[in-house]
Coordinates of C-alpha atoms and ligand atoms in Angstrom, one line a residue:
X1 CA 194.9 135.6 -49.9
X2 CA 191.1 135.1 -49.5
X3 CA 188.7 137.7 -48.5
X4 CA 187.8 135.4 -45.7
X5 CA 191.1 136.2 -44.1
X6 CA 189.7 138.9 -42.3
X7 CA 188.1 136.5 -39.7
X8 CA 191.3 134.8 -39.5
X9 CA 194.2 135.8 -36.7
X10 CA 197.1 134.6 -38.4
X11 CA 200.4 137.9 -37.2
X12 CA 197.8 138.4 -34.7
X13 CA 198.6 138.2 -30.7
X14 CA 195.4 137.3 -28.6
X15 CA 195.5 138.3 -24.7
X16 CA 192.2 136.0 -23.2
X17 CA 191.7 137.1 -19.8
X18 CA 190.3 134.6 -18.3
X19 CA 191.1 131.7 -20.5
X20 CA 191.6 128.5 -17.7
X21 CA 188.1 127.1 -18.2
X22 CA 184.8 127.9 -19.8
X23 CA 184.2 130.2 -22.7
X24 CA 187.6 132.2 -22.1
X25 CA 189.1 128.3 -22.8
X26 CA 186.9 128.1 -25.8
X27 CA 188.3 131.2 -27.4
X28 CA 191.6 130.6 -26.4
X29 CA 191.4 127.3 -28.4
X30 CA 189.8 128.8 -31.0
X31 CA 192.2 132.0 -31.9
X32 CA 195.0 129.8 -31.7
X33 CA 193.3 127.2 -34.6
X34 CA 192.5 131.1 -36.7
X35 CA 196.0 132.1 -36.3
X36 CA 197.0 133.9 -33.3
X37 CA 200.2 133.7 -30.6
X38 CA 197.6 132.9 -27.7
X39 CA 198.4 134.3 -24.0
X40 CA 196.1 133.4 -21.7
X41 CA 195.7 135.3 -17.9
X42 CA 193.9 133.3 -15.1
X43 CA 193.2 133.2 -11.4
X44 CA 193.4 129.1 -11.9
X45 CA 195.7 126.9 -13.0
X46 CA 196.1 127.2 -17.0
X47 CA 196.1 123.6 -18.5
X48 CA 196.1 124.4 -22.1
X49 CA 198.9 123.6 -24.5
X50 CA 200.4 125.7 -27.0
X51 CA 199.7 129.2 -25.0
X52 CA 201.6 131.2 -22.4
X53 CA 199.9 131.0 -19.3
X54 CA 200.4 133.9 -17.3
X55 CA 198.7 134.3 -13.4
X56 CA 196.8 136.9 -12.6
X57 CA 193.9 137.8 -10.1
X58 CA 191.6 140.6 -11.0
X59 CA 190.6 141.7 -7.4
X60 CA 194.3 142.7 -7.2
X61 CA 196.2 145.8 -8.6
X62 CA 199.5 144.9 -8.2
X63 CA 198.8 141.1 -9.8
X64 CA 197.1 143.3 -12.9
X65 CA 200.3 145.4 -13.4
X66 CA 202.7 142.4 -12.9
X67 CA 200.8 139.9 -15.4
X68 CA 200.9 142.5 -18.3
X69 CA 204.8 143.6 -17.5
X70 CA 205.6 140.0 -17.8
X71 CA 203.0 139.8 -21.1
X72 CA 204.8 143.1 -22.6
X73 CA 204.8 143.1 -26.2
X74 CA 202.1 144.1 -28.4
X75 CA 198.2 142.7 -28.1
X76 CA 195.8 142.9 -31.3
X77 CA 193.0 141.3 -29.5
X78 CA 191.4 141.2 -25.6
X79 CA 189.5 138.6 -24.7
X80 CA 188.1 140.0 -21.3
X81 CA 186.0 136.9 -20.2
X82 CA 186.5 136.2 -16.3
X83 CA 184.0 136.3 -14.2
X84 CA 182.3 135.4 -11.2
X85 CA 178.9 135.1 -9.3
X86 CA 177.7 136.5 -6.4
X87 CA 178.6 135.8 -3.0
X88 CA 182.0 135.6 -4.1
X89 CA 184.5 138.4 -2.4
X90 CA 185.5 141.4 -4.7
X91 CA 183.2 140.5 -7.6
X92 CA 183.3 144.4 -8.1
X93 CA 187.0 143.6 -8.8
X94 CA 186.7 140.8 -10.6
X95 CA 183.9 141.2 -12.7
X96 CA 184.8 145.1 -13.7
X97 CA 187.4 147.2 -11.8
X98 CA 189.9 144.9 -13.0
X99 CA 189.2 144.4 -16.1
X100 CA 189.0 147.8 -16.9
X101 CA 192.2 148.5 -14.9
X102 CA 194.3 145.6 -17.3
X103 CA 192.8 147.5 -20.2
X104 CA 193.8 151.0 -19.0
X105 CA 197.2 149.6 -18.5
X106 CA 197.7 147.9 -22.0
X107 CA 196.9 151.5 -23.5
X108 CA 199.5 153.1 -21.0
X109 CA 202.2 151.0 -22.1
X110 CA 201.7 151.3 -25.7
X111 CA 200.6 147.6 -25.8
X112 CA 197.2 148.1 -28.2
X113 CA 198.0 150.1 -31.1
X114 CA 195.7 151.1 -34.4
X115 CA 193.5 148.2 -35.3
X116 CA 193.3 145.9 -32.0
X117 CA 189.9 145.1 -30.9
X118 CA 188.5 144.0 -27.2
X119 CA 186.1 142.3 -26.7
X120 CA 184.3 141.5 -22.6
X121 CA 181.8 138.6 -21.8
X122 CA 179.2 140.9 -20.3
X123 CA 175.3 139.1 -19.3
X124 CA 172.0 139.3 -20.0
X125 CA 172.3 140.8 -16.6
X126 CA 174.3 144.0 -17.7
X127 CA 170.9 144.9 -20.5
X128 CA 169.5 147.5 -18.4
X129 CA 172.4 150.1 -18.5
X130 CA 170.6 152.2 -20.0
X131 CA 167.9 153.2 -17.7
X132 CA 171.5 153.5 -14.9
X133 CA 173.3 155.7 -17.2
X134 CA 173.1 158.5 -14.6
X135 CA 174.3 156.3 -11.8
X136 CA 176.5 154.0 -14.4
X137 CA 178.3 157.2 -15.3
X138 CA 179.5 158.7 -11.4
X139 CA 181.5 155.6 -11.7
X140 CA 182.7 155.3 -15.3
X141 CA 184.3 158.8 -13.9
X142 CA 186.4 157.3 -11.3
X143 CA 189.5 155.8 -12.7
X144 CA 191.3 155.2 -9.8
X145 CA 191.1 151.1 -8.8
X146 CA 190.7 151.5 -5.0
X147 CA 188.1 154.5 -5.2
X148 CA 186.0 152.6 -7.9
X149 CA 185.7 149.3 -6.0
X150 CA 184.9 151.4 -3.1
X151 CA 181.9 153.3 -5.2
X152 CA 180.7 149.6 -5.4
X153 CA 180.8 148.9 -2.3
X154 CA 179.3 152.1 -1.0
X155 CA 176.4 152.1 -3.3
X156 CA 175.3 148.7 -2.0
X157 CA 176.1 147.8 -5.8
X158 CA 178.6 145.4 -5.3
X159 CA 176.8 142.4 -7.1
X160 CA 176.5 140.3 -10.2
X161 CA 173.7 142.5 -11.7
X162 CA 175.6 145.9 -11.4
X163 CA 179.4 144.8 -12.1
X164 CA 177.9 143.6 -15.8
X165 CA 175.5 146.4 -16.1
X166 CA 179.2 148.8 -15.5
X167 CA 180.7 146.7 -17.9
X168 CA 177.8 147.6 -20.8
X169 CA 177.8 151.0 -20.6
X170 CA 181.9 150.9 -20.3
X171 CA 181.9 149.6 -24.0
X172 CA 179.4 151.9 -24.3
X173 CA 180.9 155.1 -23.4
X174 CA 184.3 154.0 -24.6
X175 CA 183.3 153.2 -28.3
X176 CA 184.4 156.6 -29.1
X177 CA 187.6 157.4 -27.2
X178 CA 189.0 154.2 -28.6
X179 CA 188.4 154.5 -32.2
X180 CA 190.0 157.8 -32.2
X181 CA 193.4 155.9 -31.0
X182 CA 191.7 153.0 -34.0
X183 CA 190.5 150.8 -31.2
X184 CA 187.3 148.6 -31.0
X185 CA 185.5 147.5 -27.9
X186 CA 182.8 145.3 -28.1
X187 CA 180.5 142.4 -25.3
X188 CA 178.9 139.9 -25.9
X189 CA 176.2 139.0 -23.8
X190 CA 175.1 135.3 -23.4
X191 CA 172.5 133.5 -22.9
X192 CA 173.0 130.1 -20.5
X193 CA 176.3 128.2 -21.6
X194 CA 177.4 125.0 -19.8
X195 CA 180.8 126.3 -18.2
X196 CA 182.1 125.0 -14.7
X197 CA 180.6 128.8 -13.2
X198 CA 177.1 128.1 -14.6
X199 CA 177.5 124.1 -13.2
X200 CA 178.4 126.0 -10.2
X201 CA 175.2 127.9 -10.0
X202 CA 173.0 125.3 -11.6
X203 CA 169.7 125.9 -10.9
X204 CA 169.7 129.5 -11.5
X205 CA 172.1 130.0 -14.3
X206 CA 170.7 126.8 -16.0
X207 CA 167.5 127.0 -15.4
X208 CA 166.9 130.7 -16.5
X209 CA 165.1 130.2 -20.0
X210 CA 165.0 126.8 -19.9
X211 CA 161.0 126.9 -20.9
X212 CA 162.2 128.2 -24.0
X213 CA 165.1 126.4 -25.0
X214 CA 162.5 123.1 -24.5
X215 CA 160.0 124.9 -27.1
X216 CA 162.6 125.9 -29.6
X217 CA 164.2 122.2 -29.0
X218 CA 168.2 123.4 -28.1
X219 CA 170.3 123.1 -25.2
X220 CA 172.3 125.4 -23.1
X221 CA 174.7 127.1 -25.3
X222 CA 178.1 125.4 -25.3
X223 CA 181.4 127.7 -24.4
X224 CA 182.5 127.1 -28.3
X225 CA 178.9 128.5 -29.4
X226 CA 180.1 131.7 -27.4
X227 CA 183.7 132.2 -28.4
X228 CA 182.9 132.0 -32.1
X229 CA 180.8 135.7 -31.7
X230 CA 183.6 136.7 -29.2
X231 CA 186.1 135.9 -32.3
X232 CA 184.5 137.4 -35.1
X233 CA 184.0 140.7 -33.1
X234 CA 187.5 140.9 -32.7
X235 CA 188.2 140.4 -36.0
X236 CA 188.9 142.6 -39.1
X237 CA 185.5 141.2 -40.5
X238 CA 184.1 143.1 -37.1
X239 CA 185.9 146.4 -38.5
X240 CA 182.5 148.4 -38.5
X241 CA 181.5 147.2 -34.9
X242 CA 182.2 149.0 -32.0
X243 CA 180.4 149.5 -28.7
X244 CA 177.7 147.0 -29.2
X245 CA 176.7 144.3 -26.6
X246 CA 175.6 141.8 -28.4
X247 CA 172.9 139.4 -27.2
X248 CA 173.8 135.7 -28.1
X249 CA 171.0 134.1 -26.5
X250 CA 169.4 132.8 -29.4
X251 CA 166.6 135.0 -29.6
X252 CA 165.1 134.2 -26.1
X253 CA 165.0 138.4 -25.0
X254 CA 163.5 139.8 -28.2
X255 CA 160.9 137.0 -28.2
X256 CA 159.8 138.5 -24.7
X257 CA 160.5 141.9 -25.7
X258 CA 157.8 141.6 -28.6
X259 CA 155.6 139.2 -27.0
X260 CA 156.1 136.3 -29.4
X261 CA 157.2 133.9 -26.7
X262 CA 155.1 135.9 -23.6
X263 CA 156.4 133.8 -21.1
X264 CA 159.9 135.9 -21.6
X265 CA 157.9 139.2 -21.3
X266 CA 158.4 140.0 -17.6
X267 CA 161.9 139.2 -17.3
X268 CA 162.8 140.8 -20.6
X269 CA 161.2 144.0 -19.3
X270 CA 163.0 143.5 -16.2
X271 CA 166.7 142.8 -17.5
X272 CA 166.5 145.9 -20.0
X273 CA 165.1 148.1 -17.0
X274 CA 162.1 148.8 -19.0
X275 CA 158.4 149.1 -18.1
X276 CA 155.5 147.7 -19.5
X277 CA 153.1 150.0 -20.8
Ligands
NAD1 N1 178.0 130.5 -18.2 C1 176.9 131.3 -18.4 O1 175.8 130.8 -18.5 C2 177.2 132.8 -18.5 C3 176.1 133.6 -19.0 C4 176.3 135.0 -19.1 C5 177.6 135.5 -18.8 N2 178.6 134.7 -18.3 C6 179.9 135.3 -18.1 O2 180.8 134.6 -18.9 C7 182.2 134.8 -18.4 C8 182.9 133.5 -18.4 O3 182.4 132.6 -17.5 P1 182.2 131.0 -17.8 O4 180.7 130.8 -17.7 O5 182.9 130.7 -19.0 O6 182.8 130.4 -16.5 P2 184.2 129.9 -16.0 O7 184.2 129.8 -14.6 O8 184.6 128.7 -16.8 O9 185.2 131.1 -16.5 C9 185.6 132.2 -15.7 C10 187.1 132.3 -15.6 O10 187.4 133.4 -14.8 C11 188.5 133.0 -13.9 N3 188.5 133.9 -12.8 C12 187.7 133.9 -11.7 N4 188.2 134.7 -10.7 C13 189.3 135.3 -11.2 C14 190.2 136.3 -10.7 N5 190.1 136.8 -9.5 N6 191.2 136.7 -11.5 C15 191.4 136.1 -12.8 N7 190.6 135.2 -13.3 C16 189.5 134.8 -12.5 C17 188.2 131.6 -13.6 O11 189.3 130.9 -13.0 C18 187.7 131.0 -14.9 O12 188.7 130.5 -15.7 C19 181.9 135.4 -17.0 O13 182.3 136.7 -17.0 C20 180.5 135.2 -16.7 O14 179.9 136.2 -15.9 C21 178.4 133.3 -18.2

Protein backbone atom coordinates (compact mmCIF):
# COMPACT_ATOMS: atom_id res chain seq x y z
CA UNK A 1 0.00 0.00 0.00
CA UNK A 2 1.33 3.48 -0.98
CA UNK A 3 -0.23 6.69 -0.29
CA UNK A 4 -0.28 7.23 -3.94
CA UNK A 5 -2.93 4.70 -4.27
CA UNK A 6 -5.48 7.11 -4.00
CA UNK A 7 -5.01 8.24 -7.62
CA UNK A 8 -5.04 4.77 -8.61
CA UNK A 9 -8.55 2.81 -9.74
CA UNK A 10 -7.63 -0.55 -9.03
CA UNK A 11 -11.81 -2.42 -7.35
CA UNK A 12 -12.87 0.56 -9.12
CA UNK A 13 -15.61 0.37 -12.10
CA UNK A 14 -15.33 3.45 -14.59
CA UNK A 15 -18.57 4.22 -16.81
CA UNK A 16 -16.88 6.88 -19.76
CA UNK A 17 -19.69 8.24 -21.64
CA UNK A 18 -18.46 8.98 -24.54
CA UNK A 19 -15.38 6.99 -24.76
CA UNK A 20 -15.21 5.96 -28.90
CA UNK A 21 -12.70 8.64 -29.81
CA UNK A 22 -11.13 11.73 -28.45
CA UNK A 23 -10.56 12.62 -24.79
CA UNK A 24 -13.46 10.12 -23.61
CA UNK A 25 -10.86 7.39 -25.47
CA UNK A 26 -8.08 8.89 -23.63
CA UNK A 27 -9.52 8.34 -20.27
CA UNK A 28 -10.94 5.22 -21.04
CA UNK A 29 -7.31 4.04 -21.81
CA UNK A 30 -6.06 5.61 -19.01
CA UNK A 31 -8.47 4.26 -16.04
CA UNK A 32 -8.05 0.94 -17.37
CA UNK A 33 -3.83 1.22 -17.13
CA UNK A 34 -4.84 2.90 -13.02
CA UNK A 35 -6.94 0.04 -12.25
CA UNK A 36 -10.46 0.10 -13.23
CA UNK A 37 -13.19 -2.47 -15.04
CA UNK A 38 -13.63 0.11 -17.94
CA UNK A 39 -17.29 0.42 -19.67
CA UNK A 40 -17.41 2.64 -22.21
CA UNK A 41 -21.00 4.22 -23.80
CA UNK A 42 -20.89 5.72 -27.35
CA UNK A 43 -23.02 6.86 -30.24
CA UNK A 44 -20.01 5.29 -32.59
CA UNK A 45 -18.54 2.27 -33.02
CA UNK A 46 -16.29 1.39 -29.86
CA UNK A 47 -12.92 -0.01 -31.09
CA UNK A 48 -11.07 -0.28 -27.93
CA UNK A 49 -9.90 -3.54 -26.40
CA UNK A 50 -10.22 -4.70 -22.99
CA UNK A 51 -13.68 -2.60 -22.23
CA UNK A 52 -17.29 -3.36 -22.60
CA UNK A 53 -18.66 -1.36 -25.24
CA UNK A 54 -22.11 -0.57 -24.70
CA UNK A 55 -24.32 1.72 -27.47
CA UNK A 56 -25.95 4.51 -26.57
CA UNK A 57 -27.20 7.85 -28.12
CA UNK A 58 -27.71 10.80 -25.80
CA UNK A 59 -30.50 12.60 -27.84
CA UNK A 60 -32.58 9.55 -26.92
CA UNK A 61 -34.44 8.45 -23.69
CA UNK A 62 -35.22 5.14 -24.23
CA UNK A 63 -31.32 4.37 -25.70
CA UNK A 64 -30.22 6.15 -22.09
CA UNK A 65 -32.34 3.79 -19.95
CA UNK A 66 -31.52 0.69 -22.08
CA UNK A 67 -27.48 1.19 -22.09
CA UNK A 68 -27.45 1.56 -18.21
CA UNK A 69 -29.97 -1.65 -17.68
CA UNK A 70 -27.62 -3.60 -19.82
CA UNK A 71 -24.44 -1.73 -17.78
CA UNK A 72 -26.28 -2.65 -14.25
CA UNK A 73 -23.90 -3.14 -11.57
CA UNK A 74 -22.29 -0.70 -9.49
CA UNK A 75 -20.23 2.56 -11.03
CA UNK A 76 -17.43 4.37 -8.80
CA UNK A 77 -16.56 6.78 -11.51
CA UNK A 78 -18.58 8.92 -14.64
CA UNK A 79 -16.72 9.99 -17.28
CA UNK A 80 -19.43 12.28 -18.93
CA UNK A 81 -17.40 13.42 -22.03
CA UNK A 82 -19.59 13.29 -25.28
CA UNK A 83 -20.16 16.07 -27.05
CA UNK A 84 -20.98 17.77 -30.10
CA UNK A 85 -20.90 21.21 -32.03
CA UNK A 86 -23.29 23.24 -33.30
CA UNK A 87 -25.31 22.69 -36.27
CA UNK A 88 -25.68 19.24 -35.23
CA UNK A 89 -29.54 18.08 -34.36
CA UNK A 90 -30.39 17.69 -30.57
CA UNK A 91 -27.09 19.17 -29.29
CA UNK A 92 -29.41 20.15 -26.28
CA UNK A 93 -29.71 16.40 -25.93
CA UNK A 94 -26.47 15.49 -26.45
CA UNK A 95 -24.50 17.94 -24.94
CA UNK A 96 -26.75 18.10 -21.52
CA UNK A 97 -30.29 16.67 -21.21
CA UNK A 98 -28.78 13.40 -21.66
CA UNK A 99 -26.24 13.45 -19.76
CA UNK A 100 -27.88 14.53 -16.93
CA UNK A 101 -30.75 12.15 -17.62
CA UNK A 102 -27.94 8.82 -17.58
CA UNK A 103 -26.85 10.36 -14.25
CA UNK A 104 -30.31 10.69 -12.79
CA UNK A 105 -30.84 7.15 -13.76
CA UNK A 106 -27.57 5.63 -12.26
CA UNK A 107 -28.71 7.31 -8.78
CA UNK A 108 -32.30 5.76 -9.31
CA UNK A 109 -31.13 2.41 -9.61
CA UNK A 110 -28.78 2.44 -6.85
CA UNK A 111 -25.80 2.28 -9.31
CA UNK A 112 -23.47 5.24 -7.52
CA UNK A 113 -23.18 4.66 -4.00
CA UNK A 114 -20.95 6.61 -1.12
CA UNK A 115 -17.63 7.61 -2.63
CA UNK A 116 -18.21 7.56 -6.57
CA UNK A 117 -17.20 10.69 -8.31
CA UNK A 118 -18.44 12.24 -11.86
CA UNK A 119 -16.82 14.00 -13.63
CA UNK A 120 -18.29 16.05 -17.38
CA UNK A 121 -16.02 17.67 -20.13
CA UNK A 122 -17.69 21.07 -19.93
CA UNK A 123 -15.79 24.23 -22.33
CA UNK A 124 -14.37 27.29 -22.02
CA UNK A 125 -17.73 28.03 -23.47
CA UNK A 126 -19.79 26.98 -20.34
CA UNK A 127 -17.44 30.02 -17.98
CA UNK A 128 -20.11 32.45 -17.95
CA UNK A 129 -22.80 30.56 -15.88
CA UNK A 130 -22.62 32.69 -13.61
CA UNK A 131 -23.93 35.89 -14.86
CA UNK A 132 -27.12 33.09 -16.33
CA UNK A 133 -27.78 31.68 -13.01
CA UNK A 134 -31.29 33.22 -13.11
CA UNK A 135 -31.98 31.75 -16.53
CA UNK A 136 -29.52 28.57 -15.86
CA UNK A 137 -31.72 27.81 -12.95
CA UNK A 138 -35.67 27.80 -14.72
CA UNK A 139 -34.07 24.87 -16.35
CA UNK A 140 -31.86 23.08 -13.76
CA UNK A 141 -35.71 22.89 -12.33
CA UNK A 142 -37.10 20.83 -15.00
CA UNK A 143 -36.21 17.32 -14.60
CA UNK A 144 -38.31 15.84 -16.98
CA UNK A 145 -36.11 14.89 -20.54
CA UNK A 146 -38.78 15.99 -23.05
CA UNK A 147 -39.77 19.35 -21.25
CA UNK A 148 -35.99 20.30 -20.65
CA UNK A 149 -34.92 19.85 -24.34
CA UNK A 150 -37.99 21.67 -25.18
CA UNK A 151 -36.83 24.72 -22.65
CA UNK A 152 -33.82 24.70 -25.06
CA UNK A 153 -35.41 24.89 -27.82
CA UNK A 154 -37.95 27.44 -26.78
CA UNK A 155 -35.45 29.81 -25.39
CA UNK A 156 -33.60 29.96 -28.77
CA UNK A 157 -30.79 28.39 -26.48
CA UNK A 158 -30.37 25.34 -28.19
CA UNK A 159 -26.53 25.80 -28.98
CA UNK A 160 -22.94 24.91 -28.12
CA UNK A 161 -22.53 27.99 -25.83
CA UNK A 162 -25.64 27.35 -23.57
CA UNK A 163 -25.73 23.30 -23.42
CA UNK A 164 -22.05 23.75 -21.65
CA UNK A 165 -22.89 26.92 -19.80
CA UNK A 166 -26.16 24.25 -18.32
CA UNK A 167 -23.71 21.84 -17.78
CA UNK A 168 -21.39 24.33 -15.32
CA UNK A 169 -23.83 25.48 -13.24
CA UNK A 170 -25.33 21.61 -13.05
CA UNK A 171 -22.12 20.67 -11.21
CA UNK A 172 -22.64 23.65 -9.67
CA UNK A 173 -25.79 23.45 -8.05
CA UNK A 174 -25.46 19.75 -7.56
CA UNK A 175 -22.11 19.81 -5.46
CA UNK A 176 -24.33 19.73 -2.45
CA UNK A 177 -27.15 17.29 -3.02
CA UNK A 178 -24.57 14.75 -3.99
CA UNK A 179 -22.17 14.84 -1.21
CA UNK A 180 -25.02 14.41 1.13
CA UNK A 181 -25.61 10.78 -0.67
CA UNK A 182 -21.18 11.02 -0.53
CA UNK A 183 -21.03 11.90 -4.20
CA UNK A 184 -18.64 14.25 -6.11
CA UNK A 185 -19.38 16.01 -9.33
CA UNK A 186 -16.81 17.78 -10.94
CA UNK A 187 -15.93 19.51 -15.16
CA UNK A 188 -13.27 20.14 -16.56
CA UNK A 189 -13.09 22.65 -18.92
CA UNK A 190 -10.45 22.58 -21.86
CA UNK A 191 -8.70 24.53 -23.63
CA UNK A 192 -8.14 23.35 -27.61
CA UNK A 193 -7.25 19.57 -27.76
CA UNK A 194 -6.61 17.75 -31.14
CA UNK A 195 -9.71 15.28 -31.09
CA UNK A 196 -11.59 14.15 -34.36
CA UNK A 197 -14.61 16.95 -33.11
CA UNK A 198 -12.03 19.88 -32.93
CA UNK A 199 -10.36 18.39 -36.55
CA UNK A 200 -13.94 18.65 -37.49
CA UNK A 201 -14.26 22.24 -36.66
CA UNK A 202 -10.74 23.24 -37.36
CA UNK A 203 -10.52 26.62 -37.90
CA UNK A 204 -12.55 27.66 -35.04
CA UNK A 205 -11.84 25.21 -32.35
CA UNK A 206 -8.07 25.23 -33.34
CA UNK A 207 -7.55 28.36 -34.00
CA UNK A 208 -9.07 29.90 -30.81
CA UNK A 209 -5.82 30.89 -28.73
CA UNK A 210 -3.64 29.90 -31.12
CA UNK A 211 -1.67 33.48 -30.68
CA UNK A 212 -0.97 32.36 -27.41
CA UNK A 213 -0.03 28.93 -27.57
CA UNK A 214 2.75 30.39 -30.34
CA UNK A 215 4.07 32.87 -27.58
CA UNK A 216 4.17 30.36 -24.77
CA UNK A 217 5.70 27.79 -27.48
CA UNK A 218 3.00 24.54 -26.98
CA UNK A 219 0.56 22.94 -29.05
CA UNK A 220 -3.01 22.18 -28.94
CA UNK A 221 -3.55 20.04 -25.88
CA UNK A 222 -3.60 16.35 -26.70
CA UNK A 223 -6.79 14.13 -25.53
CA UNK A 224 -4.18 12.35 -22.87
CA UNK A 225 -3.24 15.93 -21.49
CA UNK A 226 -7.12 16.18 -20.73
CA UNK A 227 -8.01 12.77 -19.35
CA UNK A 228 -5.20 12.91 -16.81
CA UNK A 229 -7.24 16.04 -14.88
CA UNK A 230 -10.55 14.18 -15.75
CA UNK A 231 -8.78 11.14 -13.75
CA UNK A 232 -7.41 12.66 -10.81
CA UNK A 233 -10.81 14.45 -10.12
CA UNK A 234 -12.42 11.30 -9.99
CA UNK A 235 -10.11 10.00 -7.86
CA UNK A 236 -9.83 9.55 -3.96
CA UNK A 237 -6.85 12.04 -4.20
CA UNK A 238 -9.89 14.54 -5.59
CA UNK A 239 -11.81 13.65 -2.20
CA UNK A 240 -11.97 17.49 -1.25
CA UNK A 241 -13.20 18.60 -4.78
CA UNK A 242 -16.57 18.91 -5.65
CA UNK A 243 -18.39 21.29 -7.93
CA UNK A 244 -15.49 22.94 -9.55
CA UNK A 245 -14.99 23.44 -13.31
CA UNK A 246 -11.76 23.44 -13.71
CA UNK A 247 -10.06 25.39 -16.53
CA UNK A 248 -7.22 23.23 -18.26
CA UNK A 249 -6.28 25.55 -20.71
CA UNK A 250 -2.90 26.21 -19.64
CA UNK A 251 -3.34 29.54 -18.29
CA UNK A 252 -4.63 31.21 -21.59
CA UNK A 253 -8.12 32.81 -19.64
CA UNK A 254 -6.46 34.15 -16.45
CA UNK A 255 -3.77 35.66 -18.56
CA UNK A 256 -6.61 37.70 -20.30
CA UNK A 257 -8.53 38.00 -17.25
CA UNK A 258 -5.49 39.96 -15.51
CA UNK A 259 -4.24 41.54 -18.54
CA UNK A 260 -0.84 39.80 -18.61
CA UNK A 261 -1.38 38.39 -22.12
CA UNK A 262 -4.00 41.52 -23.30
CA UNK A 263 -4.67 40.04 -26.40
CA UNK A 264 -6.92 37.27 -24.25
CA UNK A 265 -8.65 40.26 -22.51
CA UNK A 266 -11.79 40.63 -24.68
CA UNK A 267 -12.66 37.19 -25.11
CA UNK A 268 -11.90 36.29 -21.44
CA UNK A 269 -14.38 38.96 -20.45
CA UNK A 270 -16.65 37.67 -22.86
CA UNK A 271 -16.57 33.79 -22.09
CA UNK A 272 -16.99 34.55 -18.16
CA UNK A 273 -19.94 36.95 -19.05
CA UNK A 274 -18.07 39.68 -17.39
CA UNK A 275 -17.71 43.39 -18.23
CA UNK A 276 -14.83 45.46 -18.44
CA UNK A 277 -14.75 48.26 -16.20
N1 LIG B 1 -11.56 19.21 -28.57
C1 LIG B 1 -11.65 20.39 -28.00
O1 LIG B 1 -10.89 21.31 -28.32
C2 LIG B 1 -12.68 20.63 -26.92
C3 LIG B 1 -12.57 21.80 -26.16
C4 LIG B 1 -13.50 22.01 -25.13
C5 LIG B 1 -14.47 21.06 -24.88
N2 LIG B 1 -14.55 19.93 -25.64
C6 LIG B 1 -15.55 18.93 -25.28
O2 LIG B 1 -14.89 17.70 -25.06
C7 LIG B 1 -15.83 16.64 -25.17
C8 LIG B 1 -15.17 15.48 -25.90
O3 LIG B 1 -14.97 15.86 -27.25
P1 LIG B 1 -13.67 15.49 -28.08
O4 LIG B 1 -13.06 16.78 -28.48
O5 LIG B 1 -12.87 14.48 -27.36
O6 LIG B 1 -14.32 14.92 -29.43
P2 LIG B 1 -14.74 13.49 -29.94
O7 LIG B 1 -15.64 13.70 -31.10
O8 LIG B 1 -13.52 12.65 -30.16
O9 LIG B 1 -15.56 12.87 -28.73
C9 LIG B 1 -16.93 13.03 -28.55
C10 LIG B 1 -17.58 11.67 -28.43
O10 LIG B 1 -18.98 11.87 -28.25
C11 LIG B 1 -19.66 10.86 -28.98
N3 LIG B 1 -21.04 11.24 -29.29
C12 LIG B 1 -21.46 12.16 -30.18
N4 LIG B 1 -22.80 12.16 -30.26
C13 LIG B 1 -23.25 11.22 -29.38
C14 LIG B 1 -24.53 10.75 -29.01
N5 LIG B 1 -25.64 11.22 -29.60
N6 LIG B 1 -24.61 9.79 -28.07
C15 LIG B 1 -23.49 9.26 -27.51
N7 LIG B 1 -22.24 9.67 -27.82
C16 LIG B 1 -22.12 10.62 -28.77
C17 LIG B 1 -18.81 10.73 -30.25
O11 LIG B 1 -19.12 9.55 -30.97
C18 LIG B 1 -17.41 10.80 -29.70
O12 LIG B 1 -16.91 9.53 -29.36
C19 LIG B 1 -17.05 17.23 -25.85
O13 LIG B 1 -18.07 17.36 -24.89
C20 LIG B 1 -16.58 18.59 -26.33
O14 LIG B 1 -17.63 19.52 -26.34
C21 LIG B 1 -13.68 19.71 -26.66
Amino acid sequence: MSQLDAFRYDGKRVLVVGGATGMGAAAAELAREAGAEVVVMDFAEIKMPGVRAIRVNLAERESIDAAIDECGGTVHAVFSCAGVADGTPGIERINFVGHRHLIDRLLAKKMLGRGAAICFISSAAGLGWEANLPLLQELLDISDFDAAARWFQDAGKADYFHTKQAMCAYVSRQAFPLLKQGIRINAICPGPTDTPLAQANKDMWLGFGSDYRAEVGIEPFTPKEQAYPLLFLCSDAAAAISGITLLSDAGYLSSGITGSYPNATMIANFLLGRNPA
